[in-house]
CSV table of C-alpha atoms in Angstrom, one decimal:
chain,number,residue,atom,x,y,z
A,1,UNK,CA,-141.6,-161.9,50.5
A,2,UNK,CA,-142.8,-165.4,49.7
A,3,UNK,CA,-146.3,-166.1,48.4
A,4,UNK,CA,-146.7,-169.0,50.8
A,5,UNK,CA,-146.0,-168.2,54.5
A,6,UNK,CA,-144.0,-170.4,56.8
A,7,UNK,CA,-142.7,-169.7,60.2
A,8,UNK,CA,-138.9,-169.3,59.9
A,9,UNK,CA,-137.9,-171.8,62.6
A,10,UNK,CA,-139.1,-174.7,64.6
A,11,UNK,CA,-137.5,-177.0,67.1
A,12,UNK,CA,-138.1,-180.2,69.0
A,13,UNK,CA,-136.4,-182.9,71.0
A,14,UNK,CA,-135.7,-186.4,69.8
A,15,UNK,CA,-138.9,-188.5,69.8
A,16,UNK,CA,-141.1,-185.5,69.8
A,17,UNK,CA,-143.8,-184.6,67.2
A,18,UNK,CA,-143.5,-181.3,65.4
A,19,UNK,CA,-145.8,-179.6,62.9
A,20,UNK,CA,-144.7,-177.1,60.3
A,21,UNK,CA,-147.4,-175.0,58.7
A,22,UNK,CA,-147.7,-173.2,55.3
A,23,UNK,CA,-150.3,-170.6,54.8
A,24,UNK,CA,-151.5,-169.6,51.3
A,25,UNK,CA,-154.6,-168.3,49.6
A,26,UNK,CA,-157.4,-169.4,47.4
A,27,UNK,CA,-155.3,-169.1,44.3
A,28,UNK,CA,-152.6,-171.6,45.4
A,29,UNK,CA,-153.0,-174.0,48.4
A,30,UNK,CA,-156.7,-173.3,48.6
A,31,UNK,CA,-157.3,-174.6,45.2
A,32,UNK,CA,-154.3,-176.7,44.3
A,33,UNK,CA,-152.2,-179.4,45.9
A,34,UNK,CA,-149.5,-178.7,48.4
A,35,UNK,CA,-146.0,-180.3,48.3
A,36,UNK,CA,-143.2,-180.5,50.9
A,37,UNK,CA,-139.5,-180.7,50.3
A,38,UNK,CA,-136.7,-181.4,52.7
A,39,UNK,CA,-133.3,-179.7,52.2
A,40,UNK,CA,-130.4,-181.1,54.3
A,41,UNK,CA,-127.5,-178.7,54.7
A,42,UNK,CA,-125.5,-178.4,51.5
A,43,UNK,CA,-127.7,-180.6,49.4
A,44,UNK,CA,-130.5,-180.4,46.9
A,45,UNK,CA,-134.1,-180.5,48.0
A,46,UNK,CA,-135.9,-183.8,48.3
A,47,UNK,CA,-139.6,-184.5,47.8
A,48,UNK,CA,-141.2,-185.5,51.1
A,49,UNK,CA,-145.0,-185.1,50.5
A,50,UNK,CA,-146.9,-184.7,47.3
A,51,UNK,CA,-150.6,-183.9,46.6
A,52,UNK,CA,-151.1,-182.7,50.2
A,53,UNK,CA,-150.7,-186.0,52.0
A,54,UNK,CA,-149.0,-188.6,49.7
A,55,UNK,CA,-145.6,-190.0,50.6
A,56,UNK,CA,-143.2,-191.1,47.9
A,57,UNK,CA,-141.7,-194.6,48.3
A,58,UNK,CA,-138.7,-194.4,50.6
A,59,UNK,CA,-140.0,-191.6,52.7
A,60,UNK,CA,-140.6,-192.8,56.3
A,61,UNK,CA,-144.1,-192.8,57.6
A,62,UNK,CA,-142.9,-190.5,60.4
A,63,UNK,CA,-143.6,-187.8,57.8
A,64,UNK,CA,-147.2,-186.9,57.1
A,65,UNK,CA,-149.0,-184.1,55.3
A,66,UNK,CA,-152.5,-182.5,55.6
A,67,UNK,CA,-154.5,-179.7,54.3
A,68,UNK,CA,-157.1,-177.5,55.9
A,69,UNK,CA,-158.6,-174.6,54.0
A,70,UNK,CA,-155.8,-172.5,52.5
A,71,UNK,CA,-153.1,-174.0,54.7
A,72,UNK,CA,-151.1,-177.2,54.4
A,73,UNK,CA,-149.1,-178.8,57.2
A,74,UNK,CA,-146.2,-181.2,57.6
A,75,UNK,CA,-146.0,-183.3,60.7
A,76,UNK,CA,-142.9,-185.2,61.8
A,77,UNK,CA,-143.3,-187.7,64.5
A,78,UNK,CA,-140.5,-189.6,66.4
A,79,UNK,CA,-138.2,-186.7,65.7
A,80,UNK,CA,-134.6,-187.7,64.9
A,81,UNK,CA,-131.3,-185.7,64.7
A,82,UNK,CA,-131.1,-186.4,61.0
A,83,UNK,CA,-134.4,-184.5,60.5
A,84,UNK,CA,-132.6,-181.3,61.1
A,85,UNK,CA,-133.0,-179.5,57.8
A,86,UNK,CA,-134.9,-176.8,56.0
A,87,UNK,CA,-138.4,-177.6,54.9
A,88,UNK,CA,-140.2,-175.9,52.1
A,89,UNK,CA,-143.8,-176.0,50.9
A,90,UNK,CA,-144.8,-175.4,47.3
A,91,UNK,CA,-147.9,-175.1,45.2
A,92,UNK,CA,-149.1,-173.9,41.8
A,93,UNK,CA,-150.6,-170.4,41.9
A,94,UNK,CA,-153.4,-169.9,39.4
A,95,UNK,CA,-153.2,-166.1,39.5
A,96,UNK,CA,-149.5,-166.0,38.9
A,97,UNK,CA,-149.5,-169.0,36.6
A,98,UNK,CA,-146.4,-170.1,38.4
A,99,UNK,CA,-145.1,-172.4,41.0
A,100,UNK,CA,-144.6,-170.7,44.4
A,101,UNK,CA,-142.6,-171.7,47.5
A,102,UNK,CA,-142.8,-170.9,51.1
A,103,UNK,CA,-139.8,-169.1,52.6
A,104,UNK,CA,-138.7,-172.3,54.4
A,105,UNK,CA,-138.7,-173.5,58.0
A,106,UNK,CA,-135.4,-174.4,59.6
A,107,UNK,CA,-136.0,-177.3,61.9
A,108,UNK,CA,-133.6,-177.8,64.8
A,109,UNK,CA,-133.4,-181.0,66.8
A,110,UNK,CA,-132.4,-180.0,70.3
B,1,UNK,CA,-130.8,-195.3,39.0
B,2,UNK,CA,-132.8,-192.2,38.1
B,3,UNK,CA,-130.6,-189.1,38.3
B,4,UNK,CA,-130.0,-185.6,37.0
B,5,UNK,CA,-126.4,-184.5,36.4
B,6,UNK,CA,-125.7,-180.8,36.0
B,7,UNK,CA,-122.8,-178.9,34.5
B,8,UNK,CA,-120.1,-177.4,36.6
B,9,UNK,CA,-119.9,-174.1,38.5
B,10,UNK,CA,-119.7,-170.8,36.5
B,11,UNK,CA,-118.2,-167.4,37.2
B,12,UNK,CA,-119.5,-164.6,35.0
B,13,UNK,CA,-119.1,-160.9,34.8
B,14,UNK,CA,-122.1,-158.5,35.1
B,15,UNK,CA,-123.9,-158.3,31.7
B,16,UNK,CA,-122.8,-161.7,30.5
B,17,UNK,CA,-124.8,-164.8,29.8
B,18,UNK,CA,-124.7,-168.3,31.3
B,19,UNK,CA,-125.8,-171.6,30.0
B,20,UNK,CA,-126.3,-174.6,32.4
B,21,UNK,CA,-127.1,-178.1,31.4
B,22,UNK,CA,-129.0,-180.9,33.1
B,23,UNK,CA,-128.6,-184.5,31.8
B,24,UNK,CA,-131.1,-187.1,32.8
B,25,UNK,CA,-130.5,-190.8,33.1
B,26,UNK,CA,-132.2,-193.9,34.5
B,27,UNK,CA,-135.7,-193.1,33.3
B,28,UNK,CA,-137.7,-192.3,30.1
B,29,UNK,CA,-136.8,-188.7,29.4
B,30,UNK,CA,-139.8,-187.9,27.3
B,31,UNK,CA,-142.3,-188.9,29.9
B,32,UNK,CA,-141.4,-186.0,32.2
B,33,UNK,CA,-141.0,-182.2,32.2
B,34,UNK,CA,-138.1,-180.3,33.6
B,35,UNK,CA,-138.2,-177.3,36.0
B,36,UNK,CA,-135.5,-174.8,36.9
B,37,UNK,CA,-135.4,-173.5,40.5
B,38,UNK,CA,-132.7,-171.2,42.0
B,39,UNK,CA,-131.6,-170.5,45.5
B,40,UNK,CA,-129.6,-167.4,46.3
B,41,UNK,CA,-127.0,-167.8,49.2
B,42,UNK,CA,-128.8,-168.2,52.5
B,43,UNK,CA,-132.2,-167.7,50.8
B,44,UNK,CA,-135.2,-169.8,49.9
B,45,UNK,CA,-136.2,-171.6,46.7
B,46,UNK,CA,-137.4,-169.6,43.7
B,47,UNK,CA,-139.1,-171.2,40.7
B,48,UNK,CA,-137.9,-170.0,37.3
B,49,UNK,CA,-139.7,-172.1,34.7
B,50,UNK,CA,-140.6,-175.4,33.2
B,51,UNK,CA,-140.1,-177.1,29.8
B,52,UNK,CA,-141.7,-180.0,28.1
B,53,UNK,CA,-138.6,-181.5,26.4
B,54,UNK,CA,-140.7,-183.4,23.9
B,55,UNK,CA,-142.7,-180.5,22.3
B,56,UNK,CA,-140.5,-177.7,23.5
B,57,UNK,CA,-143.3,-175.8,25.2
B,58,UNK,CA,-142.3,-173.7,28.2
B,59,UNK,CA,-143.7,-171.7,31.0
B,60,UNK,CA,-141.6,-169.3,33.0
B,61,UNK,CA,-142.0,-166.9,35.9
B,62,UNK,CA,-142.8,-163.4,34.9
B,63,UNK,CA,-139.7,-161.9,36.5
B,64,UNK,CA,-137.4,-163.9,34.2
B,65,UNK,CA,-139.3,-163.5,31.0
B,66,UNK,CA,-137.2,-161.9,28.3
B,67,UNK,CA,-133.8,-163.0,29.6
B,68,UNK,CA,-134.3,-166.7,30.4
B,69,UNK,CA,-134.5,-169.5,27.8
B,70,UNK,CA,-135.0,-173.2,28.3
B,71,UNK,CA,-134.3,-175.8,25.6
B,72,UNK,CA,-134.3,-179.6,25.4
B,73,UNK,CA,-132.5,-182.2,23.4
B,74,UNK,CA,-134.3,-185.6,23.5
B,75,UNK,CA,-131.4,-187.3,21.6
B,76,UNK,CA,-129.1,-186.7,24.6
B,77,UNK,CA,-131.8,-186.5,27.4
B,78,UNK,CA,-130.5,-183.1,28.3
B,79,UNK,CA,-132.2,-179.8,29.0
B,80,UNK,CA,-130.5,-176.4,29.1
B,81,UNK,CA,-131.2,-173.1,30.7
B,82,UNK,CA,-129.6,-169.9,29.5
B,83,UNK,CA,-129.9,-166.5,31.2
B,84,UNK,CA,-128.6,-163.2,29.9
B,85,UNK,CA,-127.9,-159.8,31.3
B,86,UNK,CA,-126.6,-161.2,34.5
B,87,UNK,CA,-126.3,-159.1,37.6
B,88,UNK,CA,-124.9,-159.8,41.1
B,89,UNK,CA,-128.5,-160.6,42.2
B,90,UNK,CA,-128.4,-163.7,39.9
B,91,UNK,CA,-125.6,-165.2,42.0
B,92,UNK,CA,-127.3,-168.5,43.2
B,93,UNK,CA,-127.4,-172.2,43.0
B,94,UNK,CA,-129.4,-173.3,40.0
B,95,UNK,CA,-131.3,-176.6,40.3
B,96,UNK,CA,-133.0,-178.6,37.6
B,97,UNK,CA,-135.9,-180.7,38.9
B,98,UNK,CA,-137.9,-183.3,37.1
B,99,UNK,CA,-141.5,-182.6,36.6
B,100,UNK,CA,-143.8,-185.5,37.3
B,101,UNK,CA,-147.5,-185.9,36.6
B,102,UNK,CA,-149.8,-188.7,37.6
B,103,UNK,CA,-153.2,-187.1,37.0
B,104,UNK,CA,-154.7,-184.7,34.6
B,105,UNK,CA,-151.5,-183.7,32.8
B,106,UNK,CA,-152.9,-181.0,30.6
B,107,UNK,CA,-152.1,-178.3,33.2
B,108,UNK,CA,-148.8,-176.9,34.2
B,109,UNK,CA,-150.0,-177.3,37.8
B,110,UNK,CA,-150.0,-181.0,37.6
B,111,UNK,CA,-146.2,-181.3,37.0
B,112,UNK,CA,-144.6,-181.2,40.4
B,113,UNK,CA,-140.9,-181.6,41.2
B,114,UNK,CA,-140.0,-185.1,42.2
B,115,UNK,CA,-136.3,-185.5,41.5
B,116,UNK,CA,-133.7,-182.8,41.8
B,117,UNK,CA,-130.2,-182.3,40.3
B,118,UNK,CA,-127.3,-181.4,42.6
B,119,UNK,CA,-127.3,-177.8,41.6
B,120,UNK,CA,-124.9,-175.6,39.6
B,121,UNK,CA,-123.4,-172.6,41.4
B,122,UNK,CA,-123.4,-169.4,39.2
B,123,UNK,CA,-121.4,-166.5,40.6
B,124,UNK,CA,-121.8,-163.1,39.0
B,125,UNK,CA,-118.9,-160.8,40.0
B,126,UNK,CA,-116.8,-158.1,38.4
């Protein structure tokens, strides 16, 4: 059971906008920044969004992050087939004094 | 370019220990921390711990304390993780991930993962 909660799966058609949510608590996403990672099949994770809504250089602006209360969200607009991957949220948890991840959301592009 | 190169796959028997290396290149090694994250087959990501390679200070997840050690060698820009008393539940891909901070860097919470190694598969089997 992950500390951060993500829906296990999501899907969309090419060109569509999809949103992936990550629910936490006051000890993690409510108080600290949220981060998003993309893991393509058979590869290592890659940083997509840091500090809730910041994009590293090289990440397309189709990817955006937001925070509301104790939840963080990742939005992908103009969905492409290459976006098919697992997406993980992460945050520092003050109670556990540890980094925690969501269980991951598998995005399927139909 | 900035990259992390990890040591090769390992096969260990239950009760044994394993040591995995992660060599950094293309950036100033001492300006960053290093995390270890593992992923069991078909499962999600699990944070194990973080090391400041310069001072050697570490912070690890409670479930690994006592059998998980991280060390760093600034002369070779390499960090190591060693885990003992392995069981089949430790079969996983082990990733090193660079810890980056661009704010108040006093707290472990500020050091997020911004660059990942390719992973080292550790298989524990009798």
